[in-house]
CSV table of C-alpha atoms in Angstrom, one decimal:
chain,number,residue,atom,x,y,z
A,1,GLU,CA,0.2,7.6,-20.6
A,2,ALA,CA,-0.3,8.7,-17.0
A,3,ASP,CA,1.7,6.4,-14.7
A,4,ILE,CA,4.1,6.1,-11.8
A,5,TYR,CA,7.2,4.6,-12.4
A,6,GLN,CA,10.4,3.4,-10.3
A,7,THR,CA,13.7,2.4,-11.0
A,8,PRO,CA,15.7,0.2,-11.0
A,9,ARG,CA,13.2,-2.8,-10.4
A,10,TYR,CA,15.6,-4.8,-8.9
A,11,LEU,CA,19.1,-3.9,-7.3
A,12,VAL,CA,22.0,-6.1,-5.7
A,13,ILE,CA,24.7,-3.9,-4.0
A,14,GLY,CA,27.4,-4.4,-1.4
A,15,THR,CA,27.4,-2.8,2.1
A,16,GLY,CA,28.3,0.7,2.4
A,17,LYS,CA,27.2,1.9,-1.0
A,18,LYS,CA,25.4,5.2,-1.6
A,19,ILE,CA,22.1,4.3,-3.6
A,20,THR,CA,19.2,6.4,-5.2
A,21,LEU,CA,15.8,4.7,-5.9
A,22,GLU,CA,14.1,6.8,-8.3
A,23,CYS,CA,10.5,7.5,-8.5
A,24,SER,CA,8.6,9.5,-11.0
A,25,GLN,CA,4.7,10.2,-11.8
A,26,THR,CA,3.1,11.6,-14.6
A,27,MET,CA,-0.4,11.6,-13.0
A,28,GLY,CA,-0.3,15.2,-12.2
A,29,HIS,CA,-0.5,14.6,-8.6
A,30,ASP,CA,0.8,16.5,-5.4
A,31,LYS,CA,1.1,13.9,-3.1
A,32,MET,CA,3.9,11.2,-2.9
A,33,TYR,CA,4.4,8.6,-0.7
A,34,TRP,CA,7.5,5.8,-0.1
A,35,TYR,CA,6.6,2.4,1.7
A,36,GLN,CA,8.8,-0.3,2.9
A,37,GLN,CA,7.7,-3.8,2.6
A,38,ASP,CA,9.6,-6.8,4.1
A,39,PRO,CA,8.4,-10.4,2.7
A,40,GLY,CA,5.3,-11.5,4.1
A,41,MET,CA,4.9,-8.4,6.3
A,42,GLU,CA,2.8,-5.0,6.2
A,43,LEU,CA,3.8,-1.9,4.2
A,44,HIS,CA,5.3,0.8,6.2
A,45,LEU,CA,5.0,4.5,5.3
A,46,ILE,CA,8.7,5.9,5.7
A,47,HIS,CA,8.3,9.2,3.8
A,48,TYR,CA,5.6,11.4,2.1
A,49,SER,CA,5.3,14.7,0.6
A,50,TYR,CA,2.3,16.9,-0.1
A,51,GLY,CA,4.1,18.9,-2.7
A,52,VAL,CA,7.2,20.7,-3.7
A,53,ASN,CA,10.1,21.2,-0.9
A,54,SER,CA,7.5,19.4,1.2
A,55,THR,CA,8.9,16.2,2.8
A,56,GLU,CA,8.0,14.3,6.3
A,57,LYS,CA,8.9,11.0,7.9
A,58,GLY,CA,6.5,8.4,8.3
A,59,ASP,CA,5.4,6.1,10.9
A,60,LEU,CA,8.7,3.7,10.4
A,61,SER,CA,11.7,5.0,11.2
A,62,SER,CA,14.5,4.9,8.1
A,63,GLU,CA,18.0,5.6,7.6
A,64,SER,CA,16.9,6.8,4.0
A,65,THR,CA,16.3,10.2,2.9
A,66,VAL,CA,14.0,12.0,0.2
A,67,SER,CA,14.0,15.4,-1.8
A,68,ARG,CA,11.0,16.7,-3.6
A,69,ILE,CA,12.6,19.6,-6.0
A,70,ARG,CA,9.8,18.6,-8.7
A,71,THR,CA,6.2,17.8,-8.4
A,72,GLU,CA,6.8,14.6,-10.7
A,73,HIS,CA,10.2,13.4,-9.0
A,74,PHE,CA,10.5,11.8,-5.4
A,75,PRO,CA,13.9,10.0,-5.2
A,76,LEU,CA,14.9,8.0,-2.0
A,77,THR,CA,18.7,8.0,-1.2
A,78,LEU,CA,20.4,5.7,1.1
A,79,GLU,CA,24.0,7.1,2.0
A,80,SER,CA,25.5,4.0,3.1
A,81,ALA,CA,23.5,0.7,2.5
A,82,ARG,CA,23.7,-2.0,5.1
A,83,PRO,CA,21.9,-5.8,4.9
A,84,SER,CA,18.8,-4.5,7.3
A,85,HIS,CA,18.0,-2.0,4.3
A,86,THR,CA,17.2,-5.2,2.0
A,87,SER,CA,13.5,-4.9,1.5
A,88,GLN,CA,11.0,-3.9,-1.5
A,89,TYR,CA,10.4,-0.1,-1.7
A,90,LEU,CA,7.3,1.1,-3.1
A,91,CYS,CA,6.3,4.5,-4.4
A,92,ALA,CA,2.6,5.8,-4.6
A,93,SER,CA,1.1,9.1,-5.4
A,94,SER,CA,-2.6,10.6,-4.8
A,95,ASP,CA,-4.4,13.6,-6.0
A,96,ARG,CA,-4.9,16.7,-3.8
A,97,ASP,CA,-8.5,17.3,-3.9
A,98,PHE,CA,-10.5,17.3,-0.5
A,99,GLY,CA,-11.3,14.1,1.0
A,100,TYR,CA,-9.6,10.7,0.7
A,101,ASN,CA,-8.1,9.9,-2.6
A,102,GLU,CA,-6.7,6.6,-3.9
A,103,GLN,CA,-3.2,6.2,-3.8
A,104,PHE,CA,-1.6,4.8,-6.9
A,105,PHE,CA,1.4,2.6,-6.6
A,106,GLY,CA,4.4,1.9,-8.5
A,107,PRO,CA,5.8,-1.7,-9.3
A,108,GLY,CA,8.3,-1.2,-6.5
A,109,THR,CA,12.1,-1.7,-6.3
A,110,ARG,CA,13.6,-4.8,-4.8
A,111,LEU,CA,16.7,-4.1,-3.2
A,112,THR,CA,19.2,-6.4,-1.5
A,113,VAL,CA,22.2,-5.5,0.2
A,114,LEU,CA,25.0,-8.2,0.4
B,1,ALA,CA,-1.8,3.8,18.3
B,2,GLN,CA,-3.6,2.9,14.8
B,3,ARG,CA,-3.2,-0.8,14.2
B,4,VAL,CA,-4.6,-3.0,11.6
B,5,THR,CA,-4.6,-6.7,12.1
B,6,GLN,CA,-5.4,-9.4,9.3
B,7,PRO,CA,-5.3,-12.7,11.6
B,8,GLU,CA,-5.0,-15.2,8.5
B,9,LYS,CA,-2.2,-15.1,6.3
B,10,LEU,CA,-3.5,-17.9,4.0
B,11,LEU,CA,-6.6,-18.6,2.7
B,12,SER,CA,-7.5,-21.4,-0.1
B,13,VAL,CA,-11.2,-22.3,-1.4
B,14,PHE,CA,-12.5,-23.9,-4.5
B,15,LYS,CA,-14.4,-21.8,-7.0
B,16,GLY,CA,-17.7,-21.0,-6.2
B,17,ALA,CA,-17.4,-20.9,-2.4
B,18,PRO,CA,-17.9,-18.1,-0.2
B,19,VAL,CA,-14.8,-16.1,1.0
B,20,GLU,CA,-14.5,-13.7,3.9
B,21,LEU,CA,-11.2,-12.0,4.4
B,22,LYS,CA,-11.0,-10.6,8.1
B,23,CYS,CA,-9.6,-7.3,9.1
B,24,ASN,CA,-9.7,-5.6,12.5
B,25,TYR,CA,-8.4,-2.4,13.5
B,26,SER,CA,-7.4,-0.3,16.4
B,27,TYR,CA,-8.0,3.3,16.3
B,28,SER,CA,-9.7,5.7,18.8
B,29,GLY,CA,-11.3,8.1,16.2
B,30,SER,CA,-13.2,8.0,13.4
B,31,PRO,CA,-11.3,5.7,10.8
B,32,GLU,CA,-11.6,5.4,7.0
B,33,LEU,CA,-11.0,1.7,6.0
B,34,PHE,CA,-9.7,0.5,2.6
B,35,TRP,CA,-9.1,-2.9,0.9
B,36,TYR,CA,-6.2,-2.8,-1.4
B,37,VAL,CA,-5.5,-5.9,-3.7
B,38,GLN,CA,-2.3,-7.3,-5.4
B,39,TYR,CA,-2.7,-9.4,-8.4
B,40,SER,CA,0.2,-11.7,-9.5
B,41,ARG,CA,2.8,-9.8,-11.6
B,42,GLN,CA,0.6,-6.5,-11.0
B,43,ARG,CA,0.8,-3.7,-8.7
B,44,LEU,CA,-1.0,-2.7,-5.7
B,45,GLN,CA,-4.4,-1.1,-6.2
B,46,LEU,CA,-7.5,0.0,-4.6
B,47,LEU,CA,-10.2,-2.4,-4.2
B,48,LEU,CA,-12.8,-0.7,-2.0
B,49,ARG,CA,-13.4,1.7,0.7
B,50,HIS,CA,-15.9,1.8,3.4
B,51,ILE,CA,-17.3,5.1,2.6
B,52,SER,CA,-18.3,4.3,-0.8
B,53,ARG,CA,-20.4,1.4,0.3
B,54,GLU,CA,-20.2,-0.1,-3.3
B,55,SER,CA,-19.4,-3.7,-4.6
B,56,ILE,CA,-16.4,-4.0,-6.7
B,57,LYS,CA,-15.9,-7.3,-8.6
B,58,GLY,CA,-18.6,-8.9,-6.4
B,59,PHE,CA,-16.8,-7.9,-3.1
B,60,THR,CA,-18.3,-6.0,-0.2
B,61,ALA,CA,-17.1,-4.6,3.1
B,62,ASP,CA,-18.8,-3.6,5.7
B,63,LEU,CA,-17.4,-1.3,8.5
B,64,ASN,CA,-18.6,-2.6,12.0
B,65,LYS,CA,-17.5,-0.1,14.4
B,66,GLY,CA,-18.6,-2.1,17.8
B,67,GLU,CA,-16.5,-4.7,16.5
B,68,THR,CA,-14.0,-2.7,14.9
B,69,SER,CA,-13.8,-4.9,11.8
B,70,PHE,CA,-13.9,-4.5,8.2
B,71,HIS,CA,-14.1,-7.8,6.7
B,72,LEU,CA,-14.0,-8.2,3.0
B,73,LYS,CA,-16.8,-10.6,1.5
B,74,LYS,CA,-17.8,-12.3,-1.6
B,75,PRO,CA,-20.5,-15.1,-1.8
B,76,PHE,CA,-19.0,-16.7,-4.9
B,77,ALA,CA,-15.1,-16.7,-5.3
B,78,GLN,CA,-13.5,-16.8,-8.8
B,79,GLU,CA,-10.1,-18.1,-9.9
B,80,GLU,CA,-9.4,-14.4,-10.8
B,81,ASP,CA,-9.7,-13.5,-7.2
B,82,SER,CA,-6.7,-15.3,-6.4
B,83,ALA,CA,-4.3,-12.4,-4.9
B,84,MET,CA,-2.9,-10.7,-1.9
B,85,TYR,CA,-5.3,-8.8,-0.2
B,86,TYR,CA,-4.5,-5.9,2.1
B,87,CYS,CA,-6.8,-4.2,4.7
B,88,ALA,CA,-5.6,-0.5,5.4
B,89,LEU,CA,-6.7,2.3,7.6
B,90,LYS,CA,-6.5,6.2,7.5
B,91,ALA,CA,-6.9,8.5,10.4
B,92,GLN,CA,-9.2,11.0,10.7
B,93,GLY,CA,-8.2,14.4,9.8
B,94,GLY,CA,-6.1,15.9,7.0
B,95,SER,CA,-3.4,13.2,6.7
B,96,GLU,CA,-3.4,11.0,3.9
B,97,LYS,CA,-1.3,8.5,5.8
B,98,LEU,CA,-2.2,4.8,5.4
B,99,VAL,CA,-1.6,2.0,7.8
B,100,PHE,CA,-1.5,-1.2,6.3
B,101,GLY,CA,-2.3,-5.1,7.5
B,102,LYS,CA,0.3,-7.6,6.8
B,103,GLY,CA,-2.0,-8.9,4.1
B,104,MET,CA,-3.4,-12.3,3.2
B,105,LYS,CA,-3.0,-14.5,0.3
B,106,LEU,CA,-6.4,-15.9,-1.2
B,107,THR,CA,-6.2,-19.0,-3.5
B,108,VAL,CA,-9.2,-19.8,-5.4
B,109,ASN,CA,-8.9,-23.3,-7.0
B,110,PRO,CA,-10.7,-24.8,-9.8
């Protein structure tokens, strides 16, 4: 079934740990995105990719990094987590056709850094 | 800079009442505007976009460039409309990046 997956759904870790948030999609989409959302606040784009080996930083500065080695996989990594990284992280994907295409969102990962 | 403002965070109405969720934007070019919705324990999903000019689940939204607004309206709210609603803007051109508002929680009471 075509879908977009995020793991883990919830993560509580200590300061200084390295973490990777996984995002995979079986939608056949070329474009993928990472958003960060603090409670009660707007979604901010932190990374996006238009295809394999293509990654760009979004509008909100983030200490995280991403990679796009496979079309369906777009992991986000924090080398050293800090309490300021506590947030919800949403992954999304969209198709490549001309014009705007709907972004499909994953269920999100809620990260808490102690 | 592109900006989306949803001035109200909460709206509570009774079933059958009209609702209007306000959205104002700031953008010097020709934007595309969208409404995304997140129902309880579900994912964020597209509700409608101004280009389509269609009614989805009874909701409509008209882009008013003079007032830089894209308010979401429904004449008779239903309990299943209770959700978080986000207005979003896409700049003209090839970029697919969206700028979101802070969202508004709509509660429709029986």
